[in-house]
């Protein structure tokens, strides 16, 4: 059974923003956003302990508590254990992502991908989410952007710990699937090369978008598809820059990125295309992609995502992007025969 068979549709909801990503979100706004997603037909929700030190899970669990658990698919992540101990959120060493959740809870975050920590992380997530099970578990951020030159050490800790635990839980029917939840292509490549690891998929954030897809095309997408390891695309708006925001890769966008976005916007305007629609449909056009999970922190954004998914985009728009060398010649496009 493929990952597509385990997911209830092409559009899910990435709940990192509910952990007070970039800003302090009022509780009622967070709850309204989850309910807006539900009302729009979204039935796949992804979260993680890391998002606001458990805040995203707590908020998501509170919102989903009123719905039948059998009616939706839920994924969270392992690799970080959240303690009762308090720390200064502004002083955390999060590699390239420092400051992203400085408005989240101040509970201390411990990086641990061992077998025991994996089981504890799942148990803690279930309590915060007010549920009895996770459908999919992603191993979170074993990559260069968080751990620099030490990333392989964390990867190997996960390989001997989390990989084995999650494989056993899948075999026992406790979870439906597992994989990596990362912002880099290399950990996914390495996992595919392992003989003992058989993940169901990867949650790849920011690496298969309109703005950044070359490396994934060259190094991952075809081999993942060949092994029936499908991709959930996280961060399809590249941290917000493709949805009217100012962030790319969780930081202020550089002049070069802003210039590229402006080029795409000009072509989109000339063809009457919304850039959100282009972003979502581009990611989903690759046959290795099972779903896309944009994040949102305001209810009205959900309706925009659903509309973007259903918008009709003329073939001439995609051709114009190719002609302008704004997208790869190798990228599958949502055009018959492209």
XYZ file of C-alpha atoms in Angstrom:
338
model
C 0.000 0.000 0.000
C 1.465 3.352 -1.046
C 1.468 6.566 0.955
C -1.212 7.924 -1.392
C -3.462 5.099 -0.246
C -2.919 6.085 3.374
C -3.729 9.775 2.879
C -7.265 11.142 2.400
C -6.476 13.535 -0.419
C -3.880 15.708 -2.099
C -4.262 18.649 0.300
C -3.338 18.478 3.964
C -2.713 21.064 6.686
C 0.780 21.690 8.040
C 0.361 23.055 11.547
C 3.809 24.531 12.254
C 2.272 28.042 12.342
C 0.040 26.965 15.247
C 3.215 26.719 17.348
C 3.510 30.513 17.105
C 5.858 30.404 14.166
C 7.180 33.947 13.567
C 4.380 35.520 15.648
C 2.185 34.971 18.704
C -1.135 33.689 17.359
C -4.232 34.204 19.537
C -5.772 30.956 20.741
C -9.130 31.612 19.106
C -7.432 32.293 15.783
C -5.505 29.032 15.955
C -8.655 27.054 16.759
C -10.656 28.776 14.027
C -7.962 27.921 11.479
C -8.139 24.193 12.239
C -11.937 24.243 12.051
C -11.761 26.153 8.765
C -9.532 23.414 7.376
C -11.998 20.766 8.505
C -14.958 22.642 7.033
C -13.047 22.904 3.739
C -12.711 19.126 3.597
C -9.106 18.771 4.789
C -8.638 15.460 6.575
C -4.866 15.175 6.909
C -3.170 17.124 9.691
C 0.573 17.185 10.371
C 2.249 18.513 13.496
C 5.381 18.025 15.638
C 6.566 18.447 19.237
C 9.143 20.926 17.938
C 6.486 23.408 16.791
C 6.368 25.780 19.725
C 7.592 23.136 22.210
C 4.336 21.219 21.965
C 2.044 24.207 21.418
C 1.002 23.141 17.925
C 0.100 19.651 19.140
C -1.868 21.026 22.084
C -3.851 23.408 19.888
C -4.437 20.842 17.153
C -5.537 18.228 19.666
C -8.017 20.622 21.267
C -9.533 21.492 17.902
C -9.744 17.924 16.591
C -11.212 16.565 19.834
C -14.744 17.283 18.613
C -14.345 15.153 15.475
C -14.442 11.397 14.998
C -10.880 10.074 15.141
C -11.554 7.633 12.315
C -12.422 10.503 9.983
C -8.944 12.023 9.668
C -5.266 11.114 9.293
C -2.800 12.481 11.815
C 0.980 12.629 11.691
C 3.509 13.935 14.157
C 7.249 13.609 14.562
C 9.962 12.183 16.774
C 13.498 13.292 17.536
C 12.746 16.035 20.032
C 11.533 15.406 23.568
C 9.781 18.302 25.304
C 10.518 18.684 29.026
C 8.711 20.477 31.844
C 11.941 22.418 32.424
C 11.882 26.008 31.154
C 14.504 27.653 28.931
C 15.010 30.957 27.131
C 13.404 30.509 23.697
C 15.583 33.232 22.159
C 18.832 31.486 23.133
C 18.095 28.090 21.574
C 20.594 26.783 19.048
C 18.413 25.722 16.120
C 21.039 25.946 13.405
C 19.695 27.828 10.394
C 16.226 28.001 11.972
C 17.063 30.035 15.066
C 14.265 32.285 16.255
C 11.506 30.552 14.289
C 9.551 29.552 17.414
C 10.705 32.173 19.892
C 7.003 32.951 20.559
C 6.254 29.326 21.411
C 6.180 27.679 24.827
C 9.426 27.980 26.829
C 9.645 24.262 27.589
C 13.108 22.841 27.035
C 13.697 20.866 23.829
C 16.055 17.863 23.928
C 17.307 16.343 20.676
C 17.163 12.559 20.963
C 16.541 10.001 18.195
C 17.164 6.887 20.288
C 14.661 4.057 20.630
C 13.599 5.029 24.150
C 13.220 8.696 23.267
C 11.166 7.778 20.188
C 8.681 5.850 22.293
C 8.550 8.605 24.900
C 8.052 11.249 22.224
C 5.100 9.357 20.755
C 3.550 8.874 24.190
C 3.913 12.578 24.997
C 2.476 13.574 21.614
C -0.585 11.398 22.165
C -1.256 13.185 25.461
C -0.878 16.649 23.938
C -3.014 15.670 20.959
C -5.691 14.063 23.144
C -5.766 10.986 20.946
C -5.018 7.282 21.125
C -2.926 6.912 17.986
C -0.793 8.493 15.291
C -1.236 7.300 11.732
C 2.158 8.383 10.403
C 5.341 9.255 12.303
C 8.105 11.314 10.724
C 11.668 11.418 12.079
C 12.315 15.126 12.362
C 15.183 17.223 11.015
C 18.116 14.796 10.890
C 19.843 17.108 8.444
C 22.475 19.777 7.918
C 20.215 22.779 8.498
C 19.787 21.933 12.176
C 22.947 20.019 13.036
C 25.617 21.226 10.619
C 28.615 18.886 10.411
C 27.105 16.702 13.167
C 24.039 15.747 11.141
C 25.358 12.297 10.253
C 25.808 11.508 13.945
C 22.140 12.286 14.550
C 21.187 10.358 11.427
C 23.013 7.276 12.688
C 21.398 7.629 16.108
C 18.024 7.612 14.343
C 19.035 4.713 12.087
C 19.794 2.502 15.089
C 16.980 3.893 17.212
C 13.928 5.552 15.682
C 14.104 3.648 12.366
C 13.883 0.288 14.127
C 11.219 1.325 16.626
C 8.970 2.782 13.960
C 9.423 -0.247 11.721
C 8.305 -2.463 14.598
C 5.318 -0.241 15.392
C 4.272 -0.378 11.745
C 4.605 -4.157 11.666
C 2.484 -4.379 14.832
C -0.176 -2.135 13.288
C 0.314 0.609 15.873
C 1.102 3.122 13.088
C 0.340 2.988 9.374
C 3.661 4.344 8.167
C 6.859 6.225 8.899
C 9.606 8.188 7.195
C 11.756 11.285 7.526
C 10.436 14.815 7.981
C 13.303 17.016 6.758
C 14.220 20.197 4.909
C 17.101 18.662 2.971
C 17.350 16.063 0.203
C 20.491 14.271 1.417
C 18.984 12.415 4.428
C 16.276 11.025 2.158
C 18.881 9.867 -0.372
C 20.877 8.190 2.362
C 17.800 6.437 3.731
C 16.857 5.061 0.315
C 20.341 3.551 0.041
C 20.012 1.619 3.303
C 19.099 -2.036 2.971
C 17.541 -2.293 6.436
C 15.325 0.809 6.243
C 12.011 0.645 4.433
C 10.207 3.946 5.001
C 6.768 4.606 3.545
C 7.548 8.139 2.497
C 9.284 11.424 3.215
C 7.883 14.724 4.346
C 10.198 17.018 2.401
C 9.763 20.680 3.300
C 10.832 23.468 0.978
C 12.798 21.288 -1.436
C 10.195 20.670 -4.090
C 8.718 24.085 -4.706
C 8.535 26.585 -7.540
C 11.589 28.307 -6.076
C 13.718 25.286 -5.187
C 13.405 21.914 -6.916
C 16.534 21.225 -8.972
C 18.371 19.162 -6.365
C 15.312 17.066 -5.536
C 14.782 16.357 -9.226
C 18.400 15.363 -9.705
C 18.901 13.333 -6.565
C 15.623 12.068 -5.111
C 12.287 12.115 -6.899
C 12.858 9.357 -9.467
C 14.613 6.998 -7.076
C 11.955 7.533 -4.391
C 9.196 6.772 -6.882
C 11.028 3.672 -8.096
C 11.124 2.370 -4.513
C 7.477 3.301 -3.884
C 8.539 5.838 -1.258
C 6.320 8.814 -1.920
C 6.769 12.440 -0.938
C 4.587 14.759 1.101
C 5.626 18.280 0.166
C 5.806 20.613 3.139
C 6.404 24.338 2.844
C 5.095 24.647 -0.740
C 5.072 28.429 -0.342
C 8.773 28.430 0.627
C 8.188 29.745 4.165
C 5.679 32.296 2.896
C 7.446 34.199 0.129
C 5.161 32.549 -2.465
C 2.070 33.487 -0.487
C 2.695 37.179 0.018
C 5.057 36.830 2.969
C 8.613 38.022 3.465
C 10.315 34.775 4.577
C 12.249 32.220 2.552
C 13.844 29.251 4.291
C 12.503 30.578 7.604
C 14.526 33.801 7.295
C 14.064 37.157 5.601
C 14.176 36.542 1.844
C 17.318 37.654 0.008
C 17.201 40.174 -2.872
C 17.873 37.326 -5.332
C 14.865 35.334 -4.095
C 12.652 38.410 -4.059
C 13.670 39.120 -7.649
C 12.840 35.554 -8.722
C 9.441 35.739 -7.044
C 8.721 39.028 -8.784
C 9.531 37.418 -12.143
C 7.117 34.580 -11.417
C 4.465 37.053 -10.272
C 4.744 39.034 -13.487
C 4.242 35.929 -15.610
C 1.390 34.795 -13.363
C -0.342 38.171 -13.685
C 0.024 38.094 -17.461
C -1.780 34.743 -17.575
C -4.339 35.477 -14.865
C -2.860 32.871 -12.523
C -2.575 33.117 -8.739
C 0.902 32.352 -7.485
C -0.529 30.133 -4.739
C -2.218 27.953 -7.356
C 1.005 27.719 -9.322
C 2.939 26.717 -6.195
C 0.569 23.953 -5.083
C -0.087 22.514 -8.516
C 3.593 22.515 -9.450
C 4.477 20.398 -6.422
C 1.612 17.962 -6.977
C 2.433 17.432 -10.647
C 5.407 15.230 -9.809
C 4.266 11.572 -9.734
C 6.382 10.944 -6.633
C 4.318 13.458 -4.639
C 1.436 12.054 -2.579
C 0.188 15.287 -1.010
C 1.045 18.881 -0.261
C 0.583 20.415 3.189
C 0.703 24.214 3.246
C 0.662 25.855 6.647
C -1.799 28.503 7.777
C -2.432 30.567 10.880
C -5.540 32.424 9.709
C -8.862 30.784 8.745
C -9.187 32.664 5.464
C -5.935 31.150 4.197
C -7.527 27.701 4.077
C -10.139 28.778 1.529
C -7.344 30.269 -0.561
C -5.485 26.941 -0.519
C -8.543 24.974 -1.619
C -9.274 27.477 -4.388
C -5.627 27.352 -5.484
C -5.746 23.590 -5.773
C -8.797 23.773 -8.048
C -7.773 26.759 -10.162
C -7.417 26.104 -13.880
C -3.936 27.135 -15.036
C -3.286 27.549 -18.769
C -0.450 25.573 -20.326
C 0.993 28.812 -21.664
C 1.816 29.901 -18.113
C 3.985 26.853 -17.483
C 5.655 27.233 -20.839
C 6.453 30.858 -20.039
C 8.105 29.803 -16.782
C 10.192 27.253 -18.649
C 11.120 29.712 -21.367
C 12.252 32.150 -18.676
C 14.279 29.358 -17.014
C 12.367 29.848 -13.783
C 11.557 26.144 -13.541
C 13.584 23.118 -14.552
C 13.192 21.489 -17.932
C 13.040 18.187 -16.039
C 10.143 19.139 -13.794
C 6.841 17.383 -14.535
C 4.098 19.951 -15.035
C 0.339 19.773 -14.594
C -0.125 19.644 -18.357
C -0.974 16.482 -20.268
C 2.194 15.282 -21.945
C 4.434 17.824 -20.191
